[in-house]
PDB file of C-alpha atoms and ligand atoms in Angstrom:
ATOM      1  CA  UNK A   1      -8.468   1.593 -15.607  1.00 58.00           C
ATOM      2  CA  UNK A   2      -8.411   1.752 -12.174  1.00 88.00           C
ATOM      3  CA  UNK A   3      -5.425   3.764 -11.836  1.00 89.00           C
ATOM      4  CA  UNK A   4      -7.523   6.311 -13.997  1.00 93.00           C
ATOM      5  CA  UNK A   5     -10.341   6.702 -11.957  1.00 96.00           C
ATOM      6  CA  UNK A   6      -8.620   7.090  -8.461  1.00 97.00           C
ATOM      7  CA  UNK A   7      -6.478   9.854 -10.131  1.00 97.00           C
ATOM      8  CA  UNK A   8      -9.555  11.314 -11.836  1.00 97.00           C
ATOM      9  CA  UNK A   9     -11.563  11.282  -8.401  1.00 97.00           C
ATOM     10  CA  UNK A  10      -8.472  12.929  -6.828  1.00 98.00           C
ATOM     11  CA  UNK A  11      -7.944  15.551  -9.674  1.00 98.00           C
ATOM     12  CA  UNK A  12     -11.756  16.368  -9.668  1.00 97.00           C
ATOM     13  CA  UNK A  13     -11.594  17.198  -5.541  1.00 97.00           C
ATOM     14  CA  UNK A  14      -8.289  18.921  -5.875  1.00 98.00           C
ATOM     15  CA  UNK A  15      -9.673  21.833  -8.300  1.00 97.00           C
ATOM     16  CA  UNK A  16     -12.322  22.390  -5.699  1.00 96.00           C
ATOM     17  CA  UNK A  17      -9.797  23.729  -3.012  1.00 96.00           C
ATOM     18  CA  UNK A  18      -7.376  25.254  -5.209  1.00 97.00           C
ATOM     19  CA  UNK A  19      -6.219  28.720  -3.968  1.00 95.00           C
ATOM     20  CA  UNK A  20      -4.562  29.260  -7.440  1.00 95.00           C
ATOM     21  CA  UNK A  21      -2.817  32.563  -6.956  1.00 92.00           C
ATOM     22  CA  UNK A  22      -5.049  34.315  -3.807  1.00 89.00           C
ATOM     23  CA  UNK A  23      -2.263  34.469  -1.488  1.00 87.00           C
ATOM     24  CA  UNK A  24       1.062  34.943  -3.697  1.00 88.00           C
ATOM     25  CA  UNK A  25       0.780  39.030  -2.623  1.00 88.00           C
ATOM     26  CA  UNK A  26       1.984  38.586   1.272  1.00 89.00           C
ATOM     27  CA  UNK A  27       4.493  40.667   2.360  1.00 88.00           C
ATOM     28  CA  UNK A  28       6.826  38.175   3.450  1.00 91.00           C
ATOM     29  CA  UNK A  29       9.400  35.549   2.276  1.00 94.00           C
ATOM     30  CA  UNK A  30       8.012  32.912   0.251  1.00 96.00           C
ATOM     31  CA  UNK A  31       9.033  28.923  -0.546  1.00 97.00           C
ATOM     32  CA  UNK A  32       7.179  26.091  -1.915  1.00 98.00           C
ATOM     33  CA  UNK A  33       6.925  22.512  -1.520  1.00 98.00           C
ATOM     34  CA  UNK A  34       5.930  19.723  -4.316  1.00 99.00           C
ATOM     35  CA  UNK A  35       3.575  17.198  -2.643  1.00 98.00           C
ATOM     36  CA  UNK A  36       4.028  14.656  -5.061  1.00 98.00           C
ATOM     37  CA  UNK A  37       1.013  12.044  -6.136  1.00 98.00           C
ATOM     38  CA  UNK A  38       1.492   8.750  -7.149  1.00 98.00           C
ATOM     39  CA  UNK A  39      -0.438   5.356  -8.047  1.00 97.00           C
ATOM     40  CA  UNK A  40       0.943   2.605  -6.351  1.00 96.00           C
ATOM     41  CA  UNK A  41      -0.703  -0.529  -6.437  1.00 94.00           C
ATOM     42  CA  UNK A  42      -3.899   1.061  -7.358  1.00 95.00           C
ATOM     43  CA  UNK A  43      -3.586   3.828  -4.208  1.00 97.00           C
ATOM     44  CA  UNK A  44      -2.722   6.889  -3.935  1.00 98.00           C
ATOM     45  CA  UNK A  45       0.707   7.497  -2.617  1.00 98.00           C
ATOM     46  CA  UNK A  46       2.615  10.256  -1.788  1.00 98.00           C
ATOM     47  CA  UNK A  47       6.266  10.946  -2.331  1.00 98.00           C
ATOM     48  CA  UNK A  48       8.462  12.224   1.087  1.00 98.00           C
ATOM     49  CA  UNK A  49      12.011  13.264   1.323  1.00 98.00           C
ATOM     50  CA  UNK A  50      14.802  13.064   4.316  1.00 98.00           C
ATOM     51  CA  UNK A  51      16.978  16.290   4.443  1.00 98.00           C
ATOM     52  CA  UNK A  52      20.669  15.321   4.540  1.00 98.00           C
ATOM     53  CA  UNK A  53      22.459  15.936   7.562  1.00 98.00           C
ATOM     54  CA  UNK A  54      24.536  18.469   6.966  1.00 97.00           C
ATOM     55  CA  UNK A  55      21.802  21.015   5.886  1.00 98.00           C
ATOM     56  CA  UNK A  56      21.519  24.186   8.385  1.00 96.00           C
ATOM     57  CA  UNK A  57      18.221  24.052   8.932  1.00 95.00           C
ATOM     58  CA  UNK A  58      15.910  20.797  10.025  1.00 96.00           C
ATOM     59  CA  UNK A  59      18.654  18.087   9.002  1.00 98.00           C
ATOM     60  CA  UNK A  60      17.338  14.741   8.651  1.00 98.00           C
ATOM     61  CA  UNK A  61      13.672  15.708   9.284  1.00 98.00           C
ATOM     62  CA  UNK A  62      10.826  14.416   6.573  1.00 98.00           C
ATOM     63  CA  UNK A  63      10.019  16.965   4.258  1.00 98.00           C
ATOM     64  CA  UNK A  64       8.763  17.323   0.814  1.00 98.00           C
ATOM     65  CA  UNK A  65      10.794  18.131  -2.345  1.00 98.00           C
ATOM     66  CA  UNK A  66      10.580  22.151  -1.736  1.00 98.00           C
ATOM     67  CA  UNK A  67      12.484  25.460  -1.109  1.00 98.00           C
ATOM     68  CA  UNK A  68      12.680  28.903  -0.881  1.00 98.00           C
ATOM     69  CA  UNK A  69      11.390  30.874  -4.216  1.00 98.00           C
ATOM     70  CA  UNK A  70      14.745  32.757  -6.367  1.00 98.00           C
ATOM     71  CA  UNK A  71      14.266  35.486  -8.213  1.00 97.00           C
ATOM     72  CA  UNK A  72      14.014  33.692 -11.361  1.00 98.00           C
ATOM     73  CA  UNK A  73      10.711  31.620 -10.159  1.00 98.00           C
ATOM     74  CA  UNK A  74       7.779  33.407 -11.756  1.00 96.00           C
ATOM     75  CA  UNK A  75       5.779  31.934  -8.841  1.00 96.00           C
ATOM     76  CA  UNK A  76       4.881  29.339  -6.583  1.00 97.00           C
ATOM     77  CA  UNK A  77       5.020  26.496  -9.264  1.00 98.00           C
ATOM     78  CA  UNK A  78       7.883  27.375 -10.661  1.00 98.00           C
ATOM     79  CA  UNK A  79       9.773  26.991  -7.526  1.00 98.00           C
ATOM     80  CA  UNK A  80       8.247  23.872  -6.437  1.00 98.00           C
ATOM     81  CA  UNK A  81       9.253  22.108  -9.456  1.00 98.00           C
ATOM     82  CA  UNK A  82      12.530  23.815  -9.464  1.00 98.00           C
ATOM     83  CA  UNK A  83      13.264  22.226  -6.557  1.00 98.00           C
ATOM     84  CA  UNK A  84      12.039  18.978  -6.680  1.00 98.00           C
ATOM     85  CA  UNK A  85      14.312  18.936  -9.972  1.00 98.00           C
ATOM     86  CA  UNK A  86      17.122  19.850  -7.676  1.00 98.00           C
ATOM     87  CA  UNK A  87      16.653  17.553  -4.974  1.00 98.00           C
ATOM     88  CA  UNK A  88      15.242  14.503  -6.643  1.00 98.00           C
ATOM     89  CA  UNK A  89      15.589  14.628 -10.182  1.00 98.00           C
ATOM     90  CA  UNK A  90      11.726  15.093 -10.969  1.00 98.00           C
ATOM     91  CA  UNK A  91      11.803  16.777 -14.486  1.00 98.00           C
ATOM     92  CA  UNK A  92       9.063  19.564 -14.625  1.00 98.00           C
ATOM     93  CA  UNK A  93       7.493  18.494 -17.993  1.00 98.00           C
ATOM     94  CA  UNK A  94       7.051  14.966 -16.096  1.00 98.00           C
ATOM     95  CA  UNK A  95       4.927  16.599 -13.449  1.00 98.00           C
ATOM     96  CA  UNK A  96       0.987  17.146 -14.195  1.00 98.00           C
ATOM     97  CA  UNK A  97       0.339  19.986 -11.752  1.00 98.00           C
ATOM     98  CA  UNK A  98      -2.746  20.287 -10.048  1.00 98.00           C
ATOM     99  CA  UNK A  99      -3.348  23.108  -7.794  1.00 98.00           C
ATOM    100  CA  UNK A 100      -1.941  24.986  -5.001  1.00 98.00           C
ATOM    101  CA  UNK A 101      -3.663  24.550  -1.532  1.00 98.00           C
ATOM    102  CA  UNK A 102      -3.562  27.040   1.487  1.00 97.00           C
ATOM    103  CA  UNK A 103      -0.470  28.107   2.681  1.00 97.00           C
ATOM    104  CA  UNK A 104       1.205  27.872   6.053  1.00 96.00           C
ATOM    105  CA  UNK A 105       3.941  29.844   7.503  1.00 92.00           C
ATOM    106  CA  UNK A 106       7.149  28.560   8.801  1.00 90.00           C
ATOM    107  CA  UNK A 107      10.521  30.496   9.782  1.00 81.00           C
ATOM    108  CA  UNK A 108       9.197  33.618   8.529  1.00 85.00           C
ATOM    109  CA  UNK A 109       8.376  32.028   5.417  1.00 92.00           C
ATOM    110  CA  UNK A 110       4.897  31.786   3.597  1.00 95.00           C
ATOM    111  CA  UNK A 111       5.331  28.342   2.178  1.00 97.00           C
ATOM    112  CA  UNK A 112       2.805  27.280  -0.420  1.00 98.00           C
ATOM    113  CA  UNK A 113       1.839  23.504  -1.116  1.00 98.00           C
ATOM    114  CA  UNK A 114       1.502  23.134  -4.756  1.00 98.00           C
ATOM    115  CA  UNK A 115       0.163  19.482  -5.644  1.00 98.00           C
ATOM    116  CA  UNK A 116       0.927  17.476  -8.929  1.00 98.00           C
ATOM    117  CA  UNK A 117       1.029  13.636  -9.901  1.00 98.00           C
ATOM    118  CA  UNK A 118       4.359  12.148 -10.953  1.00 98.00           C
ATOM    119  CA  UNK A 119       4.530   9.069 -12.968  1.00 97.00           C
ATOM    120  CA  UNK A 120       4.226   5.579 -11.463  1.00 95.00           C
ATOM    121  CA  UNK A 121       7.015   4.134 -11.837  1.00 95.00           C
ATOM    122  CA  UNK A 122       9.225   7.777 -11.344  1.00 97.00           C
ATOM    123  CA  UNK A 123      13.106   6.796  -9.572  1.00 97.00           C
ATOM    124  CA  UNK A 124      14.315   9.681  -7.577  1.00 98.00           C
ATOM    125  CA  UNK A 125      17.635   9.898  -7.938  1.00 98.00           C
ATOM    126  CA  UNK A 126      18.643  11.915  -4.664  1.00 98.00           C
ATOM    127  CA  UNK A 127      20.803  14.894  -4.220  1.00 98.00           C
ATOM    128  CA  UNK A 128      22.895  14.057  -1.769  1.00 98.00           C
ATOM    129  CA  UNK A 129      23.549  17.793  -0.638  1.00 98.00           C
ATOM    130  CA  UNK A 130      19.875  18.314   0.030  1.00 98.00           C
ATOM    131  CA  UNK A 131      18.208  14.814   0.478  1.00 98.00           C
ATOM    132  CA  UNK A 132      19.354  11.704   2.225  1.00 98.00           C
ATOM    133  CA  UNK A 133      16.601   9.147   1.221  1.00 98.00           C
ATOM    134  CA  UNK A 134      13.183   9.096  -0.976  1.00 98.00           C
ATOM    135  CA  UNK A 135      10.236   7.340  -0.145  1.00 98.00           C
ATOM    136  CA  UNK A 136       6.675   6.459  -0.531  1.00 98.00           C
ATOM    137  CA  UNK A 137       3.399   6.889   1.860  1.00 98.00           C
ATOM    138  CA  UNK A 138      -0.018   5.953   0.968  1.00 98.00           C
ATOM    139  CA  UNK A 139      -1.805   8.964   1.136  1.00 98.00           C
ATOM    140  CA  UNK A 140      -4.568   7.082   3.435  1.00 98.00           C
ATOM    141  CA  UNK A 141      -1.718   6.883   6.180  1.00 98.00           C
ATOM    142  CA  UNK A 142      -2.404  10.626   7.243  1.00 98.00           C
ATOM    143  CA  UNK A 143      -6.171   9.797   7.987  1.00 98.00           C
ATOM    144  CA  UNK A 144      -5.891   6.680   9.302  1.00 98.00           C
ATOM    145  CA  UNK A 145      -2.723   6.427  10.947  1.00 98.00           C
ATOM    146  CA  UNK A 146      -1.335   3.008  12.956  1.00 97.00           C
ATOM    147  CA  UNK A 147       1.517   5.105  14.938  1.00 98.00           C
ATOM    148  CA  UNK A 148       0.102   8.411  15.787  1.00 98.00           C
ATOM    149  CA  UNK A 149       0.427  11.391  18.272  1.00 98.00           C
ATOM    150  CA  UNK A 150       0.151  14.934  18.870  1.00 97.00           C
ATOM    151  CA  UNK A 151       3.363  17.011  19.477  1.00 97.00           C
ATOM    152  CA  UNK A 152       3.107  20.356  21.407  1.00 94.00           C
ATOM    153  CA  UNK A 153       5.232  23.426  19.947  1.00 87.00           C
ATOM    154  CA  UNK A 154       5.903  26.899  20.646  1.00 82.00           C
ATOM    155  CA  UNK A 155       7.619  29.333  18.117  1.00 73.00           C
ATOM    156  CA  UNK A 156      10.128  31.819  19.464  1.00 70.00           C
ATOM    157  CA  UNK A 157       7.370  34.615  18.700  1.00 67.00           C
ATOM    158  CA  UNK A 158       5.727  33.051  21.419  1.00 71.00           C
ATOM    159  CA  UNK A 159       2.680  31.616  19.732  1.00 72.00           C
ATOM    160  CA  UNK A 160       1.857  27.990  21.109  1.00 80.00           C
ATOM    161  CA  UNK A 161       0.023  24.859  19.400  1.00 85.00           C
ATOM    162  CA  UNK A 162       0.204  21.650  18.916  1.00 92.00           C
ATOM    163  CA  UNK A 163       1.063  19.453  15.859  1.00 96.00           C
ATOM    164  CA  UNK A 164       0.810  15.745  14.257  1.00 98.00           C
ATOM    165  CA  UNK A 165       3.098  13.424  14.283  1.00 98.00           C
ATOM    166  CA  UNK A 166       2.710   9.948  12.264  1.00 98.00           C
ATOM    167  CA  UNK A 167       5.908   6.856  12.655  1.00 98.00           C
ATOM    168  CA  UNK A 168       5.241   5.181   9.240  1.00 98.00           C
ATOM    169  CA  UNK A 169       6.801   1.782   9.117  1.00 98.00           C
ATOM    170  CA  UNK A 170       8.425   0.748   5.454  1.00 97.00           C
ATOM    171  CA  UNK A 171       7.781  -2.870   5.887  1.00 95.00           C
ATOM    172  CA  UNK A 172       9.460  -3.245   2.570  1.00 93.00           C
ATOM    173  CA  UNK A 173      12.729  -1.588   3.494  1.00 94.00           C
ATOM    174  CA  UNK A 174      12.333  -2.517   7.270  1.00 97.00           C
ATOM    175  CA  UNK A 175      12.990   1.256   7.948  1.00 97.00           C
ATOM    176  CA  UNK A 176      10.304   3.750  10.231  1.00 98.00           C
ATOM    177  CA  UNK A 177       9.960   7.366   9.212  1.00 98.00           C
ATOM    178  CA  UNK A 178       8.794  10.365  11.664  1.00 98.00           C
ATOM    179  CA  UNK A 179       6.653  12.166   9.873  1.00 98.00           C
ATOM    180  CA  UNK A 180       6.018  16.078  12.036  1.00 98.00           C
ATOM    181  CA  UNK A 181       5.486  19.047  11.873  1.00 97.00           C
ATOM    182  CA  UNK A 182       4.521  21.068   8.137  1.00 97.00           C
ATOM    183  CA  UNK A 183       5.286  18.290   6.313  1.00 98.00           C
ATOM    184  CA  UNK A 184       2.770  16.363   8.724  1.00 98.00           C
ATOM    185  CA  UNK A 185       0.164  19.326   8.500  1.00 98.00           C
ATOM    186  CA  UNK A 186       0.123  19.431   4.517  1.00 98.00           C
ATOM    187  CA  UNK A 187       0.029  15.650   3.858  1.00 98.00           C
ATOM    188  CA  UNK A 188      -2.726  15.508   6.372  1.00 98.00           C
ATOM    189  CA  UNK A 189      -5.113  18.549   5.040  1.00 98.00           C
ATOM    190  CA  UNK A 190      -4.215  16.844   0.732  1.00 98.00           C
ATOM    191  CA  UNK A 191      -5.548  13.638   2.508  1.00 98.00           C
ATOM    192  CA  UNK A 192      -9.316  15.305   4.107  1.00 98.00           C
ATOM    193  CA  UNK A 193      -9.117  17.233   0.560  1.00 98.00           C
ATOM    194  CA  UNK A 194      -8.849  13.894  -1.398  1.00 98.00           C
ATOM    195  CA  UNK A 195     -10.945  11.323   0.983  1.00 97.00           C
ATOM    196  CA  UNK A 196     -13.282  14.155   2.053  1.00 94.00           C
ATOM    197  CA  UNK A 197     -13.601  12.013   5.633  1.00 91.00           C
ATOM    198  CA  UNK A 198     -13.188  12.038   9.153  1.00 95.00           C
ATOM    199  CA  UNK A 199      -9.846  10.978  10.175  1.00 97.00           C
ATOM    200  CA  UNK A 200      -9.299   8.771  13.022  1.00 98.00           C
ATOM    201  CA  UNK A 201      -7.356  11.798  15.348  1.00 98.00           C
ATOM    202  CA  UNK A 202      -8.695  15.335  15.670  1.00 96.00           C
ATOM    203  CA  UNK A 203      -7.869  17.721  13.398  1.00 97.00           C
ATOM    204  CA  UNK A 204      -7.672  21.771  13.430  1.00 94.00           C
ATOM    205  CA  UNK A 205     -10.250  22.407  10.739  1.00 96.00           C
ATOM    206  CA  UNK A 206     -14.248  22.077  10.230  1.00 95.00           C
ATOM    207  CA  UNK A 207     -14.277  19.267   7.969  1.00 95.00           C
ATOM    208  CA  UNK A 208     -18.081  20.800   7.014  1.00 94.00           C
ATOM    209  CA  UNK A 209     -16.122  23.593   5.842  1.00 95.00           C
ATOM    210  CA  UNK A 210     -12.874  22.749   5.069  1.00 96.00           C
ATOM    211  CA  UNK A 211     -11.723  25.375   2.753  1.00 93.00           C
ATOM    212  CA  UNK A 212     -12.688  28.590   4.405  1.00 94.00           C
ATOM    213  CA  UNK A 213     -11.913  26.840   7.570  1.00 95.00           C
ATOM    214  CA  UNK A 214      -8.052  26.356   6.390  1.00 96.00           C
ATOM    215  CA  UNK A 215      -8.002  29.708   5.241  1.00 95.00           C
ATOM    216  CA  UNK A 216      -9.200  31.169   8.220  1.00 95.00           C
ATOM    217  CA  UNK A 217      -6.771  29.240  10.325  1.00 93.00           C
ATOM    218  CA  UNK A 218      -3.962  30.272   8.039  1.00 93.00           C
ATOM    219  CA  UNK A 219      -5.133  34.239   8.173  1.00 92.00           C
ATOM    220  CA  UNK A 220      -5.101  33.970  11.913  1.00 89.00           C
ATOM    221  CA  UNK A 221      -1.708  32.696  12.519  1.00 85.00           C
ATOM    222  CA  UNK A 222      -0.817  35.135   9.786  1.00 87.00           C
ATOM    223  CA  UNK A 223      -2.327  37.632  11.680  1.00 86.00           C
ATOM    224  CA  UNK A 224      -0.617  36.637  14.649  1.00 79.00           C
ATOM    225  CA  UNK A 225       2.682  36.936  13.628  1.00 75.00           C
ATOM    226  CA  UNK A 226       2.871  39.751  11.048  1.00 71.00           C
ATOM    227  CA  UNK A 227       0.831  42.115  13.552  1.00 68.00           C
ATOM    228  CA  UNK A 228       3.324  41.401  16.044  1.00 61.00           C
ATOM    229  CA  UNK A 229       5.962  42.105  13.544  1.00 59.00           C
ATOM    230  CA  UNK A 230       4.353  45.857  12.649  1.00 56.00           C
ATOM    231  CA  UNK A 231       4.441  46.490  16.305  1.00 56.00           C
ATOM    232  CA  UNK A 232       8.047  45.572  16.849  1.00 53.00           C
ATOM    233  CA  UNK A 233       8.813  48.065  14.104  1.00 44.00           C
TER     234      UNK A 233
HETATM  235  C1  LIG B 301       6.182  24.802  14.204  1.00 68.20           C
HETATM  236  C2  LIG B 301       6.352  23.624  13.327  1.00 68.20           C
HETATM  237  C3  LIG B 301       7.801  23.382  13.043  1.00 68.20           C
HETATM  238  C4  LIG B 301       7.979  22.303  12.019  1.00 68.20           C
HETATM  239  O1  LIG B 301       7.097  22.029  11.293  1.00 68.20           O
HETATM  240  S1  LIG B 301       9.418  21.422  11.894  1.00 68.20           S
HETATM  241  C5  LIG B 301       8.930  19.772  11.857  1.00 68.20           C
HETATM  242  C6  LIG B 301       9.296  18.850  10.771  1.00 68.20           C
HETATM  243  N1  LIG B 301       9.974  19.386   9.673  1.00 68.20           N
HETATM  244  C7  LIG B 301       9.362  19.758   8.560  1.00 68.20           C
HETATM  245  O2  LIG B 301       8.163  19.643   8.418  1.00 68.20           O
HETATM  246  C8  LIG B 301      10.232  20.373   7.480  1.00 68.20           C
HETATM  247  C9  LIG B 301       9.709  21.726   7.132  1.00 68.20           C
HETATM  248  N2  LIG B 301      10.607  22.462   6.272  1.00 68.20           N
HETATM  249  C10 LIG B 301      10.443  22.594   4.976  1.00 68.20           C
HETATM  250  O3  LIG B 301       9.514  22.086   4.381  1.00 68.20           O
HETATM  251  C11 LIG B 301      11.503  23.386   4.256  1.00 68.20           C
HETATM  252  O4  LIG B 301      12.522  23.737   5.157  1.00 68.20           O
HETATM  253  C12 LIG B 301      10.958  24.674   3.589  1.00 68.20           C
HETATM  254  C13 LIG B 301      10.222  25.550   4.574  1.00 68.20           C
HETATM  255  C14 LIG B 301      10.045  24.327   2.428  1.00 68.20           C
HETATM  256  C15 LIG B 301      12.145  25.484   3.033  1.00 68.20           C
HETATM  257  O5  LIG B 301      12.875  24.697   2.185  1.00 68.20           O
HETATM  258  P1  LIG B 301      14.419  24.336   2.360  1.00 68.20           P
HETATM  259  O6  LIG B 301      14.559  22.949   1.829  1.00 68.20           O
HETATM  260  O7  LIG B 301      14.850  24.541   3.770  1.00 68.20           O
HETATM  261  O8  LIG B 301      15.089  25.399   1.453  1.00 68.20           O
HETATM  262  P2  LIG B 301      16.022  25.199   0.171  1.00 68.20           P
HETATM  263  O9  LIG B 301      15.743  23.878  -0.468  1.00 68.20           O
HETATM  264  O10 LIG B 301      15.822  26.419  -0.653  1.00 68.20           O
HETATM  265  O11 LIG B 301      17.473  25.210   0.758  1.00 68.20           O
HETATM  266  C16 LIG B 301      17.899  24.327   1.784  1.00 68.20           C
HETATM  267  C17 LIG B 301      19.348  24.613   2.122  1.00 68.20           C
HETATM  268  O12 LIG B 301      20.129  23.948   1.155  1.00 68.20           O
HETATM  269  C18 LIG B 301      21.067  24.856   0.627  1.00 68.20           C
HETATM  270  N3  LIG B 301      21.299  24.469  -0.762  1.00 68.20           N
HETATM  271  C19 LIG B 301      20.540  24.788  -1.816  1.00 68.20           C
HETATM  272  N4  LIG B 301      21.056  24.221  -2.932  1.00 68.20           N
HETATM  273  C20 LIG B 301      22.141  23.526  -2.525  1.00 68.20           C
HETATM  274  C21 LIG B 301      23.110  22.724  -3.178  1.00 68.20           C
HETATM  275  N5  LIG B 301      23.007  22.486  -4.494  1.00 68.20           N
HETATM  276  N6  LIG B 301      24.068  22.163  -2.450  1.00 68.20           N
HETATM  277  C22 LIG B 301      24.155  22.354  -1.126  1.00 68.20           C
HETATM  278  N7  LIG B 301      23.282  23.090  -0.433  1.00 68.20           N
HETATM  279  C23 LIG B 301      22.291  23.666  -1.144  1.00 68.20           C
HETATM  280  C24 LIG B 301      20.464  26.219   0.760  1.00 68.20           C
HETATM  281  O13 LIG B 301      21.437  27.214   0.833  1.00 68.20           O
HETATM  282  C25 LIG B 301      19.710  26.092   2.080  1.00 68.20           C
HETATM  283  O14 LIG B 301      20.565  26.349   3.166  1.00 68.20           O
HETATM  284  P3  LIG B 301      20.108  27.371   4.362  1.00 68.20           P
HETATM  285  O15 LIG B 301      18.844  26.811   4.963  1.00 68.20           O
HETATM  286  O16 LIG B 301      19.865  28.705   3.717  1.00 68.20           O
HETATM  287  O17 LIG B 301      21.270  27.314   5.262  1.00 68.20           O
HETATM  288 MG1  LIG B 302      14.746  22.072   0.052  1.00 68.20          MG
END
């Protein structure tokens, strides 16, 4: 019963912010990740991955079951759950999804978030190619945090910002995770979409208006680095 209403109150708040399919006509390279939901314990909890460590890019970094979109993908949720089938064994038809939130751009990518809940009691069973280890965060982590800080970055365009970083400590397993980065910045904006609260670090958004706020964050950057691109033409 319990388990029903948290994922009702989280399914209710999710359809407010999705973008559906308001962004899918950028002119650039596109990949999505699954952020995957899950009741644990009566919680919410979501579902991370480790990239194994012989990928090219951003071996053994957290990340979310994801990739870039193939020509057979018909569009964002297609190749989120492609993937996620790929890397973890998460069968599509086992996947209620959601909605898609705003985008974010990374290595000349527009990667969109698309959010679903997976069963309770789903066992990844790793691709050792792609993933090194599966685990489990409660979602409340990436608003109230025990091991936090902010990371500063600069992309080779020559844009500068700064980004979150959480250390999650697996008590269970006795293992830490470094959670950075876009993986960092999507778990964090599905947790103020879902709690609708102040979290205890500052965020890039005005949680007053947190939808056109993320979209007008997104746009920017956007703007940022495809204008730069026309001009290099
Ligand atoms: C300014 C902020 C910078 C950061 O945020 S970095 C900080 C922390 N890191 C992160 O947050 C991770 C962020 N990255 C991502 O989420 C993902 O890279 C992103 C953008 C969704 C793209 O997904 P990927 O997983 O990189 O793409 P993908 O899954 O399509 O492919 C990964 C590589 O695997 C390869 N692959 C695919 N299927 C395979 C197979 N069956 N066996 C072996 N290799 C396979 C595939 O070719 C790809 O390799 P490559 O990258 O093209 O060299
Ligand atoms: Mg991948």
């Amino acid at each position: 019963m319990e388990r029903r209403r948290v994922k009702e109150s989280a399914r209710r708040r999710l359809r407010e912010f999705d973008v559906g399919d308001r962004f899918s006509r950028l002119p650039l390279p596109k990949a999505s990740v699954l952020l995957p939901l899950t009741v644990r314990a009566g919680k919410l909890h979501l579902l991370l991955t480790v990239r194994a460590m012989q990928l090219r890019r951003s071996p053994g970094e957290v990340c979310f079951p994801g990739g870039k979109r193939e020509a057979i993908d018909k569009d964002e949720i297609d190749t989120a759950l492609r993937e996620a089938k790929e890397e973890v064994g998460l069968q599509p038809e086992k996947v209620e999804v959601v909605c898609r939130l705003v985008d974010a751009l990374l290595m000349n990518h527009v990667v969109t978030p698309v959010v679903g809940f997976i069963e309770d009691t789903f066992q990844a069973t790793p691709n050792p190619d792609e993933v090194s280890d599966v685990f489990v965060v409660p979602l409340e982590y990436f608003v109230k945090p025990s091991n936090y800080k902010t990371l500063p970055y600069k992309t080779s365009s020559g844009y500068s910002g700064w980004m979150h970083c959480f250390i999650y400590d697996d008590h269970e397993r006795k293992m830490s995770f470094k959670i950075w980065g876009l993986t960092a910045h999507f778990a964090v904006f599905l947790a103020l979409v879902i709690f609708g609260k102040h979290p205890t670090f500052k965020v890039e958004y005005d949680l007053d208006n947190l939808i056109s706020s993320a979209e007008t964050n997104f746009m920017n950057l956007y703007a940022s680095i495809y204008e730069r691109k026309k001009s290099n033409l």
